[in-house]
XYZ file of C-alpha atoms in Angstrom:
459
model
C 33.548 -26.752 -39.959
C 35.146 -24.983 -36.861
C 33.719 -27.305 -33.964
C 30.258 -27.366 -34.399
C 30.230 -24.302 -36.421
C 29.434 -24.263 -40.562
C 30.576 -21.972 -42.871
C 26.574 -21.490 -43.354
C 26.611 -20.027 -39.911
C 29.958 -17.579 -40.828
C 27.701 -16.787 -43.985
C 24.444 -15.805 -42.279
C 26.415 -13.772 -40.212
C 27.949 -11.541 -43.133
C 24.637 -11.965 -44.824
C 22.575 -10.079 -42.512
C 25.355 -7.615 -41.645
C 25.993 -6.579 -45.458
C 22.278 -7.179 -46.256
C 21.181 -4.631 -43.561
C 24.641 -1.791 -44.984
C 23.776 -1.968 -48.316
C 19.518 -1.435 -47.473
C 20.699 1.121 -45.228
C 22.698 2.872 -48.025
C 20.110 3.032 -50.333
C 18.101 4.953 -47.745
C 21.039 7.479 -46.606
C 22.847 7.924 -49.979
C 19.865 9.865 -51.243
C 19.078 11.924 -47.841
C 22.589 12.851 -46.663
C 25.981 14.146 -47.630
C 29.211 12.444 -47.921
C 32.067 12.835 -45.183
C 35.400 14.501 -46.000
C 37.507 11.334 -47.884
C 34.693 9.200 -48.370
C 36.056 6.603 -50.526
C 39.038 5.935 -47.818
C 35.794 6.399 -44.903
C 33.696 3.640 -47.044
C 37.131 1.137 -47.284
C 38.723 1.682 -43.948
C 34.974 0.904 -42.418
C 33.981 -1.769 -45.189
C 37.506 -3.606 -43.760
C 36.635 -2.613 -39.636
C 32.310 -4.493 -39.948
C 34.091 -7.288 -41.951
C 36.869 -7.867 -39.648
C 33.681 -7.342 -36.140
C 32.132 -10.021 -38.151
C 34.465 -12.590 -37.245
C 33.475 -11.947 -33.682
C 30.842 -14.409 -34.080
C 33.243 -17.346 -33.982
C 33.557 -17.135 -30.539
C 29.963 -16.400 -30.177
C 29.157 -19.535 -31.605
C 30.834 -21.286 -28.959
C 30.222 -19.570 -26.205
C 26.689 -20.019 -27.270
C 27.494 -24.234 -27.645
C 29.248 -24.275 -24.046
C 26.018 -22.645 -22.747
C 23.321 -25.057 -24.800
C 20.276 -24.639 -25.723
C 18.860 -22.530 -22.927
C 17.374 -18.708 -22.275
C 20.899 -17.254 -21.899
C 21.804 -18.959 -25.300
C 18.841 -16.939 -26.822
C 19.524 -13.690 -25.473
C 23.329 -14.285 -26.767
C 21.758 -14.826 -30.215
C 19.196 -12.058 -29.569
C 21.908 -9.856 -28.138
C 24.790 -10.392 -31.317
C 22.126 -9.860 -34.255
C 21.675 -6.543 -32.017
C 25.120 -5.388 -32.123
C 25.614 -6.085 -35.997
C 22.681 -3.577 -36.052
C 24.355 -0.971 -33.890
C 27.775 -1.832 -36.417
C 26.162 -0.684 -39.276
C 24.640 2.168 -37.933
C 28.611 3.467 -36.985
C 29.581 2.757 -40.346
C 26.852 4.938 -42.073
C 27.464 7.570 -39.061
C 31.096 7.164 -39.860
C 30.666 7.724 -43.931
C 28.145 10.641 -43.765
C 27.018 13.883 -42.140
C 23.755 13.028 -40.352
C 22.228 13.509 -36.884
C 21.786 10.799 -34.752
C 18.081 10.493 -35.178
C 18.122 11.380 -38.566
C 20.162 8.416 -38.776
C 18.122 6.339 -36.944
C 15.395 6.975 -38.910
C 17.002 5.654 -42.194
C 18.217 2.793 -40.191
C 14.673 1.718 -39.365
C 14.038 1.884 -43.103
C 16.962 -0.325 -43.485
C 16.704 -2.794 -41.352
C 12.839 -3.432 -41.966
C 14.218 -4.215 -45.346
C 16.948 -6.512 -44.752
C 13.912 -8.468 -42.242
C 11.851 -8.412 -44.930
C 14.714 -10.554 -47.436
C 15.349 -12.622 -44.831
C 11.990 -13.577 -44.360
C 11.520 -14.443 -47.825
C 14.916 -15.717 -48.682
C 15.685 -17.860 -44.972
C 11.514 -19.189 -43.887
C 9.982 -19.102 -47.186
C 12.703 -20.456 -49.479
C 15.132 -22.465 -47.862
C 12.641 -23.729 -44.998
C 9.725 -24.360 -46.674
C 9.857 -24.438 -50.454
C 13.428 -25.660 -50.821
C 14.483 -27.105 -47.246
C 17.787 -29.141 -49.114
C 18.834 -26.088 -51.066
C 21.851 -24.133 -48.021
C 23.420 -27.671 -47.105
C 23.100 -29.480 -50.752
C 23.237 -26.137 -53.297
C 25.271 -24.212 -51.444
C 26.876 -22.620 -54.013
C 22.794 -21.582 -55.830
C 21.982 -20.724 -52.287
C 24.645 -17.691 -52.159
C 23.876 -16.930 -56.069
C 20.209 -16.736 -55.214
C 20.482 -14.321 -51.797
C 22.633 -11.756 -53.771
C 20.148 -11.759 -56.336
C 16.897 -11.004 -53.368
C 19.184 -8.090 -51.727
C 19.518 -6.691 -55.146
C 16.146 -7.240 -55.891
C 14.573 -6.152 -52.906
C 17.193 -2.779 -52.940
C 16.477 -1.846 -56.152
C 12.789 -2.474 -55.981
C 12.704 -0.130 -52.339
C 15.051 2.322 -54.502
C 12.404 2.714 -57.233
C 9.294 2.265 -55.280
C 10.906 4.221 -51.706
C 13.315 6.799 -52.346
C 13.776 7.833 -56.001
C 11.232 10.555 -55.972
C 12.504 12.044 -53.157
C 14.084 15.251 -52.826
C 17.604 14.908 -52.363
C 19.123 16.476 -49.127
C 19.022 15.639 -45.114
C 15.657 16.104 -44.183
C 15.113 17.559 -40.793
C 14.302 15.390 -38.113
C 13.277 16.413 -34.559
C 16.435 16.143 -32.189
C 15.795 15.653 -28.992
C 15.268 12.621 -26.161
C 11.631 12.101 -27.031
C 12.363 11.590 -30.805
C 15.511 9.659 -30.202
C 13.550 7.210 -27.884
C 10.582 6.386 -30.429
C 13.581 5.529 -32.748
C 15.327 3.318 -30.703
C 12.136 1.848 -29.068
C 10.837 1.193 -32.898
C 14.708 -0.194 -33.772
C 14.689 -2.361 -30.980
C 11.325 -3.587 -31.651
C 11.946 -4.540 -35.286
C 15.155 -6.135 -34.052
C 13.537 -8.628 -31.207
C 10.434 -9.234 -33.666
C 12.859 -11.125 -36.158
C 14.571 -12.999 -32.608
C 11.453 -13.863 -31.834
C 9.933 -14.941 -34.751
C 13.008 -17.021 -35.469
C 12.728 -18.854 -32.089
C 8.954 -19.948 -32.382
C 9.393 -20.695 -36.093
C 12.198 -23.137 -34.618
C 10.657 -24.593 -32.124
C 7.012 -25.262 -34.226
C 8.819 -26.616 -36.891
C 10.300 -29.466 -33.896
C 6.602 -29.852 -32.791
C 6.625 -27.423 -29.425
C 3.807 -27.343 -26.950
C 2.475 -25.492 -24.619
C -0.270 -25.017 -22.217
C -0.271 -28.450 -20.726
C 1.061 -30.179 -23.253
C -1.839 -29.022 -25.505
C -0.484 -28.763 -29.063
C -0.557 -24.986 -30.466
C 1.843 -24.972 -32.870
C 1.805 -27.173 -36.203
C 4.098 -27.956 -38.724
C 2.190 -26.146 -41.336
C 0.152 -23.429 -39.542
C 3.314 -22.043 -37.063
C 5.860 -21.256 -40.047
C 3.447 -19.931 -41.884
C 1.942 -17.484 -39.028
C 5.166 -16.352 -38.172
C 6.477 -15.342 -41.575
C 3.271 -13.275 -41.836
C 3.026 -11.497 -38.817
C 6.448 -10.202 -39.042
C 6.270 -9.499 -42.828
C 2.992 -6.922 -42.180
C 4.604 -5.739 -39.257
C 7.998 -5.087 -41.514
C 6.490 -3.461 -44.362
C 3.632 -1.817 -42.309
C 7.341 -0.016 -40.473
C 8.150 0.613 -44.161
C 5.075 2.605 -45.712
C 4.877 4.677 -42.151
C 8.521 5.466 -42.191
C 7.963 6.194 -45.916
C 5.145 8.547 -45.348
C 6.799 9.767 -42.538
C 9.926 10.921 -44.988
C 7.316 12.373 -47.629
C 5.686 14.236 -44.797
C 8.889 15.790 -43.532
C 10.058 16.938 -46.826
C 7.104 18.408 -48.032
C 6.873 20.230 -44.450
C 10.743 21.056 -44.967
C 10.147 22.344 -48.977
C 7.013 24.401 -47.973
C 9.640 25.837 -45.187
C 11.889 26.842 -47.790
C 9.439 28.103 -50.044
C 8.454 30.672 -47.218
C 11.408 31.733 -46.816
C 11.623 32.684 -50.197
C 8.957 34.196 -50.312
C 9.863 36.374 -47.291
C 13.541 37.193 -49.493
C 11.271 38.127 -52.073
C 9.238 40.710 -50.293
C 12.889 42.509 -49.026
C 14.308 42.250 -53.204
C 10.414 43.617 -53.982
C 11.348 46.603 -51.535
C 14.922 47.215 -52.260
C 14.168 46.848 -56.066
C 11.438 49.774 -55.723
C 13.670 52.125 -53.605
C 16.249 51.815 -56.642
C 14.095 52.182 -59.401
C 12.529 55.781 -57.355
C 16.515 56.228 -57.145
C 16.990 55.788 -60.654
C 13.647 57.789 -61.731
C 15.411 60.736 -59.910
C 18.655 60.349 -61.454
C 16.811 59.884 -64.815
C 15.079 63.778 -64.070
C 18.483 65.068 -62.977
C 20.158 64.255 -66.175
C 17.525 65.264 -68.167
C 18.245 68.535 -66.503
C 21.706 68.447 -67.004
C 21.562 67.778 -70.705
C 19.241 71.073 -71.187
C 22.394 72.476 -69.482
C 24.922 71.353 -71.759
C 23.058 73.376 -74.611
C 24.349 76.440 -73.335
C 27.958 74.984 -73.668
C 29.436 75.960 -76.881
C 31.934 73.801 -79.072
C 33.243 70.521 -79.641
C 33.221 70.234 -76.104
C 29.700 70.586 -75.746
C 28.791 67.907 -78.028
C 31.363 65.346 -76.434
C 29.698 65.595 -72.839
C 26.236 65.811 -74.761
C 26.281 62.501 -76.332
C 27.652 60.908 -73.336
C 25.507 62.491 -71.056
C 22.074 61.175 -73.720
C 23.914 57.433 -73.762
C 23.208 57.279 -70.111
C 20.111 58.573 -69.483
C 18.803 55.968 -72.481
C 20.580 53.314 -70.144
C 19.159 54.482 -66.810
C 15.623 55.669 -68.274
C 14.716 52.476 -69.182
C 11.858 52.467 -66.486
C 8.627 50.731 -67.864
C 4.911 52.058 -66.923
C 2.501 49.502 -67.365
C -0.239 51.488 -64.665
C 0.576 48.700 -62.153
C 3.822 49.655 -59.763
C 4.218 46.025 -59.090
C 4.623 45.177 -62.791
C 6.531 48.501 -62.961
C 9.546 47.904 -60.840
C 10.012 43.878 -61.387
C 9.964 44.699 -65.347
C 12.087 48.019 -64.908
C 15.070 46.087 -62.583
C 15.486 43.606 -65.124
C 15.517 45.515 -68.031
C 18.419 46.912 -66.632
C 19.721 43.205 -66.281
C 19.259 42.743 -69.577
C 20.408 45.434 -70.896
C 23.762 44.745 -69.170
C 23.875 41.533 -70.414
C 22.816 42.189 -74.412
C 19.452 40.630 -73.821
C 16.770 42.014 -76.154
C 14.189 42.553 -73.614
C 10.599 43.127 -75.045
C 7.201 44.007 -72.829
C 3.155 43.845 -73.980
C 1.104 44.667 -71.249
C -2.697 44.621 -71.749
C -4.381 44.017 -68.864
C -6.745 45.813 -66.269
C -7.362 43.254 -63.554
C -3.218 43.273 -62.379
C -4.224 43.642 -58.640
C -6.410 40.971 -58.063
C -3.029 39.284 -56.812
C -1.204 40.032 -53.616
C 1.550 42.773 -53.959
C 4.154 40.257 -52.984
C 2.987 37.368 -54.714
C 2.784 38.861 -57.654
C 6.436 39.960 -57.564
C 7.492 36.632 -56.844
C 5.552 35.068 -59.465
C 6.803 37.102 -62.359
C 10.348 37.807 -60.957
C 10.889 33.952 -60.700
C 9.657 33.220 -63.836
C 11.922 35.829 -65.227
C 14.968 35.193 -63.426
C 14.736 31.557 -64.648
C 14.806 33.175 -68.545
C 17.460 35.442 -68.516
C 19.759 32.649 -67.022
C 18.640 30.384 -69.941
C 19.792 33.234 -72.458
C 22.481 34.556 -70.675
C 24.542 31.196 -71.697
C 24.701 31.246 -75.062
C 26.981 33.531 -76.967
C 25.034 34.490 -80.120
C 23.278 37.950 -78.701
C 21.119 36.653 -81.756
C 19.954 33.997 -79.034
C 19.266 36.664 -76.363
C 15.580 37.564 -76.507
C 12.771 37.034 -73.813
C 9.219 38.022 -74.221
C 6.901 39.390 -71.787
C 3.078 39.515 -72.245
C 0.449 40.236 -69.531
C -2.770 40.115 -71.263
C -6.787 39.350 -70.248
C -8.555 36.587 -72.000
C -12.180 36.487 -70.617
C -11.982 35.672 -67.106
C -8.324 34.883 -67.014
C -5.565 37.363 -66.475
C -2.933 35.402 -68.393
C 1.486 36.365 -68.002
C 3.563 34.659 -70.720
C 7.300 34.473 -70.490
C 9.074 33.410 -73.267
C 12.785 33.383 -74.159
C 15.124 31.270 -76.793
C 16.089 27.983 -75.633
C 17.680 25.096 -78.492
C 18.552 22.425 -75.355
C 16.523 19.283 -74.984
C 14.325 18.866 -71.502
C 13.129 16.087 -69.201
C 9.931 16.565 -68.215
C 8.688 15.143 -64.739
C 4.939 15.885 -63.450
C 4.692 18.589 -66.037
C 7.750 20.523 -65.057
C 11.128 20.552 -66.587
C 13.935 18.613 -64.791
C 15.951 21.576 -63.643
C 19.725 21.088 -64.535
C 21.421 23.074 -62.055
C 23.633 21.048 -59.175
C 21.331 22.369 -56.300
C 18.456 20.735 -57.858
C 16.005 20.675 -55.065
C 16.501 24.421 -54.552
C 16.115 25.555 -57.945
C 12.999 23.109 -58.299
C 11.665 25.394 -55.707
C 11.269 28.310 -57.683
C 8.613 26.651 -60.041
C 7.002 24.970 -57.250
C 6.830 28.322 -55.542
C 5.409 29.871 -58.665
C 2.729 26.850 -58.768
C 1.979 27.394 -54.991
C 0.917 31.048 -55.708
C -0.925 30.364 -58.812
C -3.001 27.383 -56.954
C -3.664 29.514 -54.218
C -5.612 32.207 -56.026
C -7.219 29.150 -58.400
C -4.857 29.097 -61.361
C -2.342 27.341 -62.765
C 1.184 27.700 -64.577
C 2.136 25.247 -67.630
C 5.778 25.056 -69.196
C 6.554 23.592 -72.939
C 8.955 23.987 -75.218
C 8.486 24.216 -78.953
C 10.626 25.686 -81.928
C 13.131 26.753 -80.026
C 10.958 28.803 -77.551
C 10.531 28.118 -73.995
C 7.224 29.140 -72.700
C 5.986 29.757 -69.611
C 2.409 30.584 -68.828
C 1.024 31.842 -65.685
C -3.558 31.877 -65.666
C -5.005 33.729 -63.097
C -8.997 33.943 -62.486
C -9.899 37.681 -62.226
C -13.152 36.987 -61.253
């Protein structure tokens, strides 16, 4: 005891303050990026909240000289404030995120630490177990580590594990920065306020003439929840919120790969004409080189023939599309000792968009040869390309050799490159296209054969 202060009140204080970090981290970890020296960032301001914390020592007592009055509540209402405004410099301090991109994980944060102290302080240790902080005080700090990590892991799971890693991108201006703080604040006072009539209807208050409102039973009860929908009601809209933004930030990004698509589609074609008249020119030149008598003449012949069977390696499939995308990576995988085989039977080729078809194929493509192009065994290098009609669907299998071990997740492969939600965004792309003409695409592996398979409706 310091006074008339308890080392339950010291503990609250910490409670709420690491309660409402460690919520917040869950939230930010998984949407933001790491500061230069983040380990010595995460120490340094670990060691500056713990030391602020103490601050409430003198808080306390200010709080006691004043007694139990409307200035003592708006010290109390005013202190839980700035532990909120604490932890919001620590995450600013530890990662790269905007100020109202911060904000909005905070709100997500601190709607879950409300919601654990709800359960763990009113429901509990008030009502269920009122003996258990002053007599177990020891099960009492055993039992509140155990909620956060409950509560964390269960908002981890449930919250933020499907979610695509990276900062989404949150408006930034004075409008959006005010709903944030309003909806902060709001949260905030809620729990002040809820704490103060849960206090005073547990001591019998009345009101309105002395007519009694607020019960033992019915107050505590009412108060706990009122602020619990309002808490997780904040939760699921924040939540949807986040989903909203990133799908609106992924479609984004898939646009603009589509739009780098279209200027590869173009450049690809103007090389391949490039190449087509190089091709002719050689073919020329060899005729030439018959005239040429000698050794000589043979030398530069069979040099002269080894590149044109490198550069002619254009494919006509009667669709200029299909032409150019399976033409530029020929020459890819030629380069790269990738046995590189076409069949092409199919009439109905243009029912797709010029561009969409490009990126369709060309994705699905580029995604093989990188597969192959690991292993060292040229015996391993093969992909297969077959564009073929089957009744009313224009079917495109790609398949190349793959002896690795996938996780699936919604029926697509887990990619395992380190920018994983940009690379997931060429299958998702490939899916958009396919949906929007009515198809589909499906991906499985099976002896040793990844397959992808791209159905189109051609009528």
């Amino acid at each position: 005891m310091l006074g008339n202060i308890s080392f339950l009140d010291i503990f609250d204080v910490y409670r709420v303050l690491l309660g409402m970090v460690s919520a917040e981290l869950i939230f930010v970890e998984h949407a933001a990026r790491h500061r230069e020296h983040f380990m010595r960032r995460v120490l340094t301001g670990g060691v500056g909240i713990l030391l602020f914390a103490l601050l409430c020592i003198p808080m306390y007592m200010f709080r006691e000289i004043v007694g139990n009055s409307a200035i003592a509540s708006l010290i109390t209402g005013g202190w839980w404030l700035m532990i909120g405004i604490v932890s919001m410099c620590f995450i600013y301090y530890c990662y790269e995120v905007t100020v109202c991109n911060l904000m909005f994980q905070c709100i997500l944060g601190l709607a879950l630490e409300n919601l654990v102290t709800l359960v763990l302080q009113y429901l509990i240790c008030k009502k269920l177990f009122p003996s258990l902080q002053t007599e177990h005080t020891v099960l009492y700090i055993v039992l509140t580590v155990l909620c956060y990590a409950l509560f964390d892991i269960m908002a981890y799971l449930l919250l933020v594990r499907k979610n695509v890693r990276g900062q989404i991108v949150v408006e930034e201006d004075w409008r959006t920065f005010f709903i944030y703080l309003t909806i902060y604040i709001f949260i905030s006072v809620m729990g002040d306020v809820t704490s103060l009539i849960f206090h005073w209807g547990q001591a019998g208050g009345k009101m309105f003439g002395g007519m009694e409102v607020f019960s033992h039973t019915a107050i505590p009860y009412f108060c706990i929840a009122v602020n619990v929908i309002v808490n997780l009601v904040i939760v699921l809209l924040q939540s949807m919120t986040y989903r909203i933004l990133s799908l609106q930030q992924e479609k984004k990004m898939i646009q603009i790969l589509q739009k780098e698509k279209e200027q590869q589609y173009n450049f690809s074609r103007e090389n391949v004409d490039l190449i087509n008249q190089k091709c002719h020119d050689l073919k020329r030149q060899i005729r030439a080189l018959k005239l040429v008598q000698g050794e000589e003449r043979d030398r530069l012949f069979k040099e002269t023939e080894e590149a044109v069977q490198f550069y002619d390696a254009h494919v006509k499939t009667g669709n200029d599309v299909l032409d150019t995308i399976l033409t530029e990576k020929s020459f890819v995988c030629t380069r790269q000792s990738i046995r590189f085989s076409c069949n092409i039977h199919a009439e109905h080729m243009d029912i797709i968009d010029v561009i969409d078809f490009y990126t369709i194929v060309s994705n699905g493509l580029d995604n093989a040869i990188e597969c192959v192009s690991r292993y060292e065994d040229n015996e391993k290098k093969v992909i297969n390309v077959a564009v073929l009609e089957r009744g009313s669907m224009l079917h495109i299998f790609i398949d190349n050799y793959f002896d690795g071990e996938l996780e699936f997740r919604n029926g697509f492969p887990v990619t395992s490159k380190d920018d994983k939600g940009y690379h997931g965004y060429g299958v998702k792309s490939m899916q958009m296209i396919a949906k929007k003409y009515g198809g589909d695409i499906r991906i499985s592996v099976n002896n040793h054969t990844f397959s992808l398979q791209i159905m189109l409706p051609v009528r």
